Each structure stands twice: as C-alpha cells, then as structure tokens.
XYZ file of C-alpha atoms in Angstrom:
542
model
C 45.357 88.100 124.174
C 48.042 90.087 126.058
C 51.713 89.317 125.864
C 52.082 88.841 122.091
C 54.676 90.462 119.877
C 55.326 90.789 116.145
C 58.902 89.647 115.376
C 60.759 89.646 112.068
C 62.106 86.215 111.147
C 64.366 87.344 108.304
C 66.942 89.130 110.448
C 65.558 92.653 109.948
C 65.304 93.288 113.708
C 61.611 94.269 114.076
C 60.134 93.587 117.559
C 56.742 95.244 118.059
C 54.447 94.451 121.027
C 50.738 93.979 120.253
C 48.495 96.211 122.372
C 45.233 98.088 122.181
C 46.320 100.260 119.280
C 45.982 99.266 115.641
C 49.308 98.493 113.899
C 49.287 99.447 110.228
C 51.939 98.031 107.922
C 52.911 99.228 104.448
C 55.195 101.302 102.300
C 53.727 104.705 103.223
C 55.658 106.524 105.990
C 52.403 107.178 107.889
C 52.131 103.472 108.766
C 52.960 102.265 112.279
C 55.479 99.940 110.618
C 56.720 101.545 107.360
C 58.514 99.114 105.070
C 61.188 100.000 102.529
C 59.880 97.313 100.192
C 58.694 97.788 96.605
C 56.751 94.518 96.837
C 54.579 95.953 99.625
C 51.596 98.228 98.971
C 51.421 101.729 100.440
C 48.830 100.538 102.978
C 49.233 96.781 102.947
C 47.828 95.214 106.124
C 46.788 95.979 109.692
C 46.885 94.126 113.020
C 44.320 95.078 115.655
C 42.423 93.625 118.670
C 39.486 91.427 117.710
C 37.351 92.564 120.719
C 37.527 89.140 122.355
C 41.011 89.350 123.896
C 42.845 88.309 120.759
C 44.177 89.859 117.570
C 43.474 89.651 113.859
C 45.415 90.657 110.764
C 43.502 92.205 107.861
C 44.675 92.683 104.309
C 43.935 96.259 103.159
C 43.461 95.469 99.501
C 47.165 95.111 98.751
C 48.186 94.319 95.188
C 50.268 91.267 96.200
C 48.135 90.061 99.080
C 49.211 89.067 102.584
C 50.344 85.525 103.337
C 49.461 84.003 106.719
C 50.816 80.515 107.407
C 51.615 80.362 103.647
C 47.949 81.044 102.729
C 47.217 84.179 100.738
C 44.645 86.620 102.121
C 42.972 89.057 99.768
C 40.678 91.575 101.496
C 40.252 89.131 104.376
C 41.314 88.828 108.024
C 42.882 86.035 110.042
C 43.085 85.329 113.799
C 46.583 85.493 115.241
C 48.131 83.175 117.794
C 51.677 82.237 118.859
C 53.533 80.632 115.944
C 51.523 82.342 113.194
C 53.760 83.377 110.289
C 53.101 86.437 108.153
C 54.648 87.542 104.871
C 54.151 91.084 103.581
C 56.003 91.872 100.376
C 59.550 90.631 100.947
C 59.297 90.857 104.756
C 58.638 87.835 106.985
C 57.240 87.984 110.532
C 56.014 85.670 113.265
C 53.739 86.073 116.281
C 55.572 85.148 119.488
C 54.570 85.050 123.139
C 56.187 87.776 125.193
C 57.532 85.145 127.586
C 59.628 83.701 124.815
C 60.936 87.016 123.512
C 64.206 86.755 125.428
C 64.847 83.311 124.029
C 64.027 84.608 120.578
C 66.509 87.426 121.111
C 69.160 84.967 122.199
C 68.535 82.810 119.148
C 68.840 85.750 116.773
C 71.418 87.695 118.788
C 73.811 87.631 115.860
C 71.123 89.178 113.652
C 70.627 92.379 115.641
C 72.912 95.344 115.487
C 73.045 96.319 119.132
C 73.446 92.840 120.612
C 77.028 92.210 119.549
C 79.556 94.456 117.864
C 82.332 91.872 117.856
C 82.117 91.746 114.051
C 83.127 95.413 113.939
C 86.138 94.890 116.207
C 87.134 91.796 114.209
C 87.109 93.599 110.852
C 88.941 96.609 112.290
C 91.595 94.401 113.878
C 92.106 92.447 110.680
C 92.419 95.655 108.663
C 95.074 97.090 110.971
C 97.059 93.816 110.998
C 97.555 93.620 107.243
C 100.718 95.233 105.853
C 101.527 98.043 105.991
C 100.658 97.341 109.629
C 98.699 100.006 111.480
C 97.389 101.628 108.300
C 94.028 101.034 106.727
C 91.336 103.489 107.784
C 90.857 106.130 105.094
C 88.016 108.136 103.549
C 85.849 106.181 101.120
C 83.604 107.863 98.558
C 80.864 105.976 96.702
C 80.158 106.524 93.009
C 76.907 104.850 91.928
C 76.179 103.199 88.596
C 75.011 106.514 87.107
C 78.307 108.214 87.981
C 76.918 110.298 90.853
C 79.030 110.708 93.987
C 77.498 109.762 97.328
C 78.383 109.832 101.033
C 76.486 106.590 101.678
C 79.670 104.821 102.855
C 80.667 107.589 105.259
C 78.056 107.126 107.996
C 78.462 105.487 111.395
C 75.439 103.212 110.970
C 76.050 99.460 110.817
C 75.416 99.040 107.073
C 77.844 101.739 105.861
C 80.455 100.674 108.430
C 80.273 97.026 107.374
C 80.524 97.846 103.674
C 83.264 100.425 104.137
C 85.425 98.070 106.209
C 84.762 95.208 103.793
C 85.940 97.246 100.795
C 88.982 98.588 102.647
C 89.885 95.085 103.803
C 89.398 93.666 100.301
C 91.703 96.328 98.884
C 94.413 95.832 101.472
C 94.337 92.032 101.154
C 94.365 92.289 97.317
C 91.150 90.268 97.074
C 89.708 89.713 93.609
C 86.196 88.783 94.773
C 84.028 89.476 97.831
C 81.331 86.960 98.808
C 78.578 87.954 101.265
C 76.305 84.953 101.757
C 73.260 84.707 104.062
C 73.125 81.734 106.409
C 70.804 80.818 109.276
C 71.273 83.646 111.777
C 74.226 85.429 110.111
C 75.948 86.394 106.889
C 79.283 84.777 105.991
C 81.926 87.117 104.589
C 84.616 85.502 102.434
C 87.245 86.864 100.050
C 88.977 85.229 97.134
C 92.599 86.069 97.842
C 95.395 84.767 95.621
C 92.893 82.484 93.915
C 91.646 80.783 97.118
C 88.561 81.430 99.243
C 89.402 82.834 102.696
C 86.849 83.130 105.520
C 86.933 86.678 106.908
C 84.138 86.600 109.482
C 80.397 86.572 110.133
C 78.084 89.586 110.092
C 74.803 89.789 112.028
C 71.822 89.211 109.771
C 70.583 92.769 110.106
C 74.016 94.157 109.215
C 74.243 91.870 106.191
C 70.809 93.010 105.007
C 71.796 96.663 105.361
C 75.077 96.125 103.499
C 73.229 94.348 100.683
C 70.664 97.150 100.516
C 73.401 99.761 100.251
C 75.070 97.935 97.337
C 71.753 97.403 95.537
C 70.969 101.099 95.893
C 74.389 102.007 94.475
C 73.688 99.750 91.470
C 70.160 101.137 90.969
C 68.708 97.656 91.529
C 65.138 96.973 92.592
C 65.424 96.724 96.410
C 62.459 94.370 96.825
C 63.446 91.828 94.174
C 64.482 89.129 96.651
C 64.181 86.191 94.244
C 65.616 87.811 91.132
C 69.072 87.477 89.619
C 70.460 91.003 89.373
C 73.704 92.425 87.988
C 75.202 95.868 88.272
C 78.292 97.887 88.991
C 79.515 100.781 91.118
C 82.833 102.423 91.979
C 84.621 103.622 95.099
C 87.090 106.494 95.375
C 89.841 105.766 97.884
C 92.540 108.214 98.940
C 94.917 107.322 96.126
C 92.871 105.408 93.559
C 89.482 104.527 92.155
C 88.286 100.918 92.179
C 85.405 99.523 90.119
C 83.192 96.659 91.290
C 81.073 94.312 89.204
C 78.082 93.142 91.239
C 76.059 89.927 91.114
C 73.065 89.194 93.372
C 71.631 85.676 93.207
C 68.843 84.094 95.320
C 69.873 81.306 97.707
C 68.122 79.206 100.373
C 68.501 81.847 103.102
C 68.233 84.952 100.937
C 70.098 86.809 98.185
C 73.859 86.204 97.951
C 76.085 89.119 96.993
C 79.332 88.719 95.039
C 81.566 91.651 94.121
C 84.285 91.294 91.488
C 87.035 93.753 92.455
C 88.506 95.533 89.428
C 91.491 97.307 90.943
C 93.804 98.361 88.128
C 96.426 99.617 90.594
C 97.460 96.107 91.668
C 97.803 94.721 88.141
C 101.146 94.794 86.287
C 101.413 97.868 84.088
C 104.150 96.817 81.676
C 105.699 93.746 80.089
C 108.727 94.017 82.369
C 106.493 93.697 85.474
C 105.133 90.285 84.461
C 108.185 88.389 85.702
C 108.902 86.705 82.378
C 112.359 85.097 82.071
C 114.716 87.260 80.008
C 114.588 85.275 76.769
C 110.762 85.062 76.894
C 110.466 88.798 77.519
C 112.691 89.658 74.573
C 110.962 87.210 72.214
C 107.485 88.471 73.107
C 108.540 92.102 72.863
C 110.031 91.438 69.408
C 106.800 89.865 68.121
C 104.870 92.902 69.417
C 106.895 95.142 67.095
C 105.964 93.123 63.985
C 103.285 94.176 61.530
C 101.726 90.730 61.434
C 101.758 87.589 63.540
C 99.838 85.621 66.154
C 100.455 85.371 69.910
C 98.343 82.793 71.734
C 98.204 82.599 75.546
C 96.728 79.508 77.210
C 95.744 78.456 80.701
C 92.651 77.994 82.877
C 90.282 80.777 83.953
C 91.958 83.154 86.393
C 95.531 82.397 85.353
C 96.310 85.945 84.200
C 96.034 85.459 80.430
C 94.315 88.792 79.770
C 96.815 90.647 81.966
C 99.677 89.212 79.907
C 98.033 90.222 76.621
C 97.193 93.737 77.849
C 100.814 94.321 78.816
C 102.018 92.908 75.517
C 99.767 95.399 73.745
C 101.257 98.227 75.802
C 104.468 97.572 73.852
C 102.640 98.612 70.679
C 102.573 102.214 69.464
C 98.832 102.704 69.799
C 98.985 106.270 68.455
C 100.098 105.196 64.988
C 98.113 101.933 64.804
C 94.447 101.016 64.984
C 94.107 98.614 67.931
C 90.776 96.825 68.530
C 89.853 94.361 71.292
C 86.890 91.976 71.478
C 86.308 90.864 75.075
C 83.856 89.064 77.348
C 83.505 91.281 79.327
C 85.623 94.435 79.111
C 86.915 94.777 82.676
C 89.846 97.208 82.372
C 90.263 100.211 80.112
C 93.270 100.140 77.767
C 94.117 103.612 76.480
C 94.441 104.135 72.768
C 92.266 101.151 71.822
C 88.702 100.454 70.737
C 87.291 97.879 73.170
C 84.171 95.940 72.163
C 82.201 93.667 74.526
C 80.517 90.589 73.119
C 76.752 90.185 73.580
C 75.545 86.765 72.471
C 71.894 87.729 73.094
C 72.233 90.261 70.269
C 74.262 87.924 68.080
C 77.521 89.739 68.797
C 79.715 86.675 69.268
C 83.495 86.581 69.027
C 83.318 85.361 65.442
C 80.665 87.857 64.302
C 82.471 90.802 65.880
C 85.839 89.662 64.545
C 84.488 89.591 60.985
C 83.039 93.063 61.517
C 86.272 94.404 63.008
C 88.256 93.187 59.986
C 86.242 95.688 57.941
C 87.281 98.497 60.327
C 90.865 98.764 59.029
C 92.571 97.295 62.122
C 96.317 96.856 62.568
C 96.206 94.945 65.873
C 93.354 92.741 67.105
C 92.864 91.149 70.519
C 90.286 88.338 70.506
C 89.406 87.581 74.130
C 89.054 83.832 73.624
C 89.014 81.264 70.840
C 86.011 79.038 71.516
C 85.034 77.658 68.127
C 86.320 76.713 64.708
C 85.083 79.851 62.956
C 86.762 82.247 65.385
C 90.026 80.288 65.266
C 90.112 80.146 61.484
C 89.183 83.815 61.028
C 91.810 84.945 63.565
C 94.539 82.888 61.922
C 93.641 84.077 58.451
C 93.806 87.648 59.772
C 97.307 86.986 61.122
C 98.389 85.762 57.676
C 96.931 88.758 55.839
C 98.793 91.576 57.549
C 97.353 91.829 61.063
C 98.951 91.312 64.461
C 96.567 89.110 66.453
C 96.491 88.242 70.154
C 94.151 85.688 71.697
C 93.688 83.044 74.402
C 92.582 79.430 74.546
C 91.883 76.988 77.362
C 94.497 74.228 77.482
C 96.830 72.778 80.111
C 100.116 73.745 78.414
C 101.580 75.238 75.245
C 101.821 71.979 73.278
C 98.231 71.089 74.201
C 97.130 74.464 72.825
C 98.269 73.401 69.351
C 96.217 70.206 69.565
C 93.251 72.225 70.845
C 93.319 74.252 67.629
C 93.607 71.079 65.542
C 90.662 69.596 67.485
C 88.640 72.642 66.417
C 89.181 71.407 62.815
C 91.549 74.219 61.906
C 93.760 73.112 59.019
C 97.336 72.197 60.082
C 98.811 74.579 57.492
C 96.905 77.486 59.080
C 98.138 76.582 62.569
C 101.722 76.113 61.417
C 101.816 79.222 59.246
C 100.057 81.746 61.473
C 101.355 81.091 65.014
C 104.491 82.852 66.251
C 104.313 82.229 70.005
C 102.209 80.101 72.329
C 102.609 81.028 75.991
C 101.194 78.852 78.779
C 100.940 80.324 82.250
C 99.734 79.706 85.796
C 99.677 81.788 88.976
C 101.300 80.276 92.072
C 100.890 81.802 95.515
C 103.951 83.475 96.995
C 104.974 82.527 100.527
C 104.347 85.168 103.181
C 107.695 86.805 103.930
C 106.642 87.402 107.536
C 105.948 83.820 108.560
C 107.469 81.389 106.018
C 109.701 78.751 107.579
C 112.713 76.906 106.199
C 112.841 73.089 106.284
C 115.541 70.641 105.274
C 115.362 69.338 101.707
C 114.213 65.709 101.589
C 116.125 63.212 99.419
C 113.201 62.828 97.016
C 112.891 66.601 96.638
C 116.620 66.905 95.983
C 116.401 64.305 93.204
C 113.323 65.970 91.738
C 114.625 69.538 91.675
C 118.172 68.572 90.707
C 120.056 71.491 89.159
C 117.395 74.022 90.203
C 118.387 73.686 93.875
C 121.861 75.061 93.093
C 123.260 73.247 96.109
C 120.766 74.644 98.624
C 119.888 72.399 101.559
C 116.707 74.230 102.570
C 113.245 74.868 101.099
C 110.497 77.033 102.546
C 106.939 76.133 103.618
C 103.885 78.231 104.635
C 102.987 78.862 108.287
C 100.260 81.528 108.548
C 99.974 84.816 110.444
C 97.808 87.940 110.673
C 99.729 89.579 107.825
C 98.599 86.868 105.357
C 95.109 86.208 106.788
C 96.587 83.009 108.301
C 96.952 81.400 104.873
C 100.765 81.347 104.762
C 100.744 83.110 101.381
C 100.627 86.711 100.253
C 100.499 87.647 96.580
C 101.063 85.530 93.477
C 103.730 85.031 90.836
C 103.297 83.738 87.326
C 105.091 80.728 85.905
C 105.424 80.517 82.129
C 106.389 78.207 79.324
C 106.867 79.468 75.789
C 106.515 77.556 72.531
C 108.484 79.513 69.925
C 107.532 78.435 66.413
C 110.571 77.462 64.363
C 110.623 75.909 60.895
C 111.285 72.479 62.437
C 108.243 72.790 64.660
C 106.087 73.908 61.731
C 107.233 70.841 59.770
C 106.094 68.542 62.602
C 102.654 70.200 62.721
C 102.256 69.959 58.942
C 103.022 66.236 58.989
C 101.743 63.920 61.743
C 101.922 66.018 64.928
C 102.372 64.121 68.192
C 103.283 65.353 71.653
C 106.533 63.370 71.689
C 107.567 64.682 68.263
C 106.896 68.288 69.285
C 108.777 67.807 72.570
C 111.842 66.544 70.744
C 111.902 69.690 68.627
C 111.320 72.232 71.412
C 113.811 70.596 73.790
C 116.581 71.150 71.248
C 116.246 74.850 71.995
C 115.576 76.832 75.180
C 112.401 75.447 76.716
C 111.256 75.508 80.341
C 107.994 73.771 81.232
C 105.456 75.164 83.696
C 106.510 72.595 86.291
C 110.194 73.402 85.869
C 109.438 77.126 86.163
C 107.613 76.371 89.413
C 110.577 74.382 90.711
C 112.818 77.370 90.081
C 110.554 79.589 92.210
C 110.434 76.983 94.987
C 114.225 76.629 94.986
C 114.556 80.414 95.355
C 112.162 80.444 98.320
C 109.346 82.324 96.606
C 106.816 79.480 96.916
C 106.643 75.851 98.102
C 106.597 72.562 96.205
C 103.066 71.673 97.299
C 101.762 74.900 95.744
C 103.713 74.238 92.524
C 102.269 70.718 92.275
C 98.741 72.034 92.912
C 98.932 74.673 90.221
C 101.361 73.376 87.600
C 101.487 69.638 88.304
C 99.262 68.862 85.345
C 101.539 70.630 82.877
C 104.352 69.264 80.803
C 107.095 67.992 83.150
C-alpha cells in the first residue's frame, strides 16, 4: 500500500514514509528509528511490507510489548492501515495517508521546530523589554543534581534555547515559579510573578518535550517515566550569581507538567533593615533578637514572606557565639552559622519530634518552621520559657487571630501569655509599575476611608500595564505588617476571658497599625493601589 507514513502523535516530530525497506524501531542506535526511551526495548518492533501491497508491524519480543489500537502485541504482527495507532514505550505514532500529510503538518505546525520560530522571537523580545531595558542575554552554565557542570544550556538547538531563555526571563522578571504545561498542540509557559500567574507564551510541542528532557536529565530523572511523579533539583550559574531550582514533574492529561521553584537568594532581603518595617516595629523586633530568651511568632498565609522575615531577624543574632538551629519544611535557603534540619514525616521526623531532639543539642536559638499541632506549640513555648529564643510561624489572618489559633490548639492560656513577646502578621502587596502607573482623582468614598493617611493628597495611582511589567501593571512587592507587642495588660486579658474586642481595646491604647491601615499608607504614597490592598489585606483587622 503506497503512500503511507509513520507520524508521531505526541509532538516529537517523527515523519517517516513507509517503503520497500524494513523500518526497525527501538532503543539501539542501529535501528532505523532509534528512540531515547527507557521504556522501549533495544530492538522493540519492526514495520515492513506484507508482500501483498500493504504493511505489517511485528513485535520483536520487547519486554513491554507493542500496543496497536490500544491492543497489546507480544511476539505477534498486525496489518497497518490509515488511522492505526501504535505505542512503543512512551512514544505514540499513527499511520497516515501521504495525501493527508500536509494537513497533518498544518494541524501540528506548532509542534515542530522548523515550522515556526515565533516563540523564539517572542521570548527574546520580552527579555529585552524588561528593565534594565536592552539587557538580558548572558552566558548560562548548568550544574546538575550531582554538582557537575554542563554546557547543556549553551547550544543553539531548540531545547537548550527555550530553557535558557526561560530561565533568563524568569530571573529578570523576578518570577518565583515557572510552569511548563503540555496542551493539545503546544506547551503553555507561565510564570508566577509577584504572587500571580502570568502567561508568557506558547512553545511548540517538540520544543516543550526537548526542554522537559533537558531538565529531567539535569535532575538525573528517569527520562521514560511519563506517568510518574518525579522531584529533583538543579542549579544555574549566571554571570553574577547562582540560582537553585526545585523541580516537580507531574503527569497530566496531555503529558507531564513541569514546575520549577526558583530559589534566587539575590532578590531576597538580606537584613532586617531591608524588610521595610516601620521604625518602631524594626526597633522592637531587633531588641527581642538580642534577648537570651523569648518567642517571636510570624503569621500569614503561604507565600506571604514569613520565612524571609524570620531569616532576617536571625541575622541580627551573633551566630558565632550562639548555637542556632532551624527545623524547616523544606530547607530552601542556606543561612550561614546555623544548623538547618529538614523534616521528613515518612521517617517520623516531624516538627515536634525534631524539636524535642534539638532541645537535647544545647541550642540557644531555635527556628521552628511552622506550628501545626498542639505538641509542637506547647514544646516551643516551654522552650521559650526555659532559656531559649524561639522563632516560628502559624497560619492565621492577623496577629490577634494568631493568639486564638494557639488557644484552639489547646495550649494553656498561661503558656501563651507568658511565652510570647511579639506576634507579627504580614502580607505582600504588589507594587505599581513606575513606568506605566497612572494618577486618578480621589473619590469621595476613598477620601473618607483613607482619612488622615491621604495627608491632603487629591490623587491616587492605578495600574495600567506595559512591556516593563509583563503588562500586569505591577512590578515587585512590598510587605505590610502589623505587630502585637505583648504588654502586661495584654497578658492579663489572655489569662482571663480573651475576646477579640478586649484585645483590641488594649492594643489600640498603644501604637498599633493593622494590615489594612498599613496598606492604606502604601496606597496613599503611590506605591500600590486600593484594589490590591483590599485583595491582599482586606480580610485583616481594619
């Protein structure tokens, strides 16, 4: 049967005409079609004329068999005709008539490398548009999970180019996560920038496959494990810094999805003064960090910068003359002069178990990544009362709610009242892009709402969107804080019948700024807009 062709249907770009010659398929390089696929056998299957004008596929005794039209062949052959589907290892093919090849090519044009390089121009243009404008292309060196250096990102092939540009673009846009997700006919590339998902562009299917393969090789993952959940890590050496990446590969409907967590220490604040804390909060936190015992609790949702705040608080401590231990899930950044311990619940190394063990290691300062249960909370607070300086985090909407969260965990009120020194609540609000933000007249309702924070201004700013901010209207983030400073009056309320209204009455007698009020101050100064403040801090104490 003349005019047939073997086409890949998974975006790998194979187009092989069927003729008089036998086509062998397998992992061995001597095959007509060698496959880089651990799920395929060395000599897996063969396609050849059947002597009657048609073609047959024969399984060559492969260990995993050959699937034809979803039926598994083992040491058997099957006649081929247009529409027949074939699966060999992790590769999928179909038999197509030659007359329809052009239409097939048009349908999968975005999957092939040579058909359209618009993705390359789009990524390059985006990279050059981000500030500092005109800069972006630089050498990139890969360091795999074993610590070996590689030039895999330096080539001009589509896979290395796509991955190199993606990592450069992620660094320049200050992305925290990179998502590469297979869809029908293409791969969607999105970044999490300033806490929000931003669509960057689409990659042809073949390019996406090559980029995924490069990352899996860097992480020493099994390349053929298409349906397995895999985790790993690798690093990249840029011109002025090294960036680590935590890798997750998860199967989805159209293939494995790749997510990279970007661990770029160069963009994180490096000291307490860089956090943007109001003056009185900075001084109070710094003072607690110089004490021999106490408890600092930071609260907020995931991704609100709690760990960054605690790390910078611990940088105020003389780590040469003290024994500083952290218990984290996971350890993402290295903090010099400390012993950092990751939890591993599969081995029984929970926060509580490790905390009890650490207390036998003669610690002076302990960071407990998160308080999740009664035992961890009670042990941490007892440690703070017996001569240790303890830092930790908890999930709650504001500082007052954090106290009730501890009480809900059945921690005795006397422990909460006696051990806590500071509770800091925080959120991250997006900063308006300085290139494109636009001033608008203050509305009467906004004037009433912001009151004294406006300081007589008649204008607020709103986002617009431009190339410099990936058309989001925002670039970068700022933290807003509220601090609950434990006084004797506040401890008395907690020891008696604590209520939100009773605690508010006490804290408002001193200096207290809520998350929402802190956001209003930023909006009044033109750093962010009211809609962003309401989105992020609207659920806090007003």
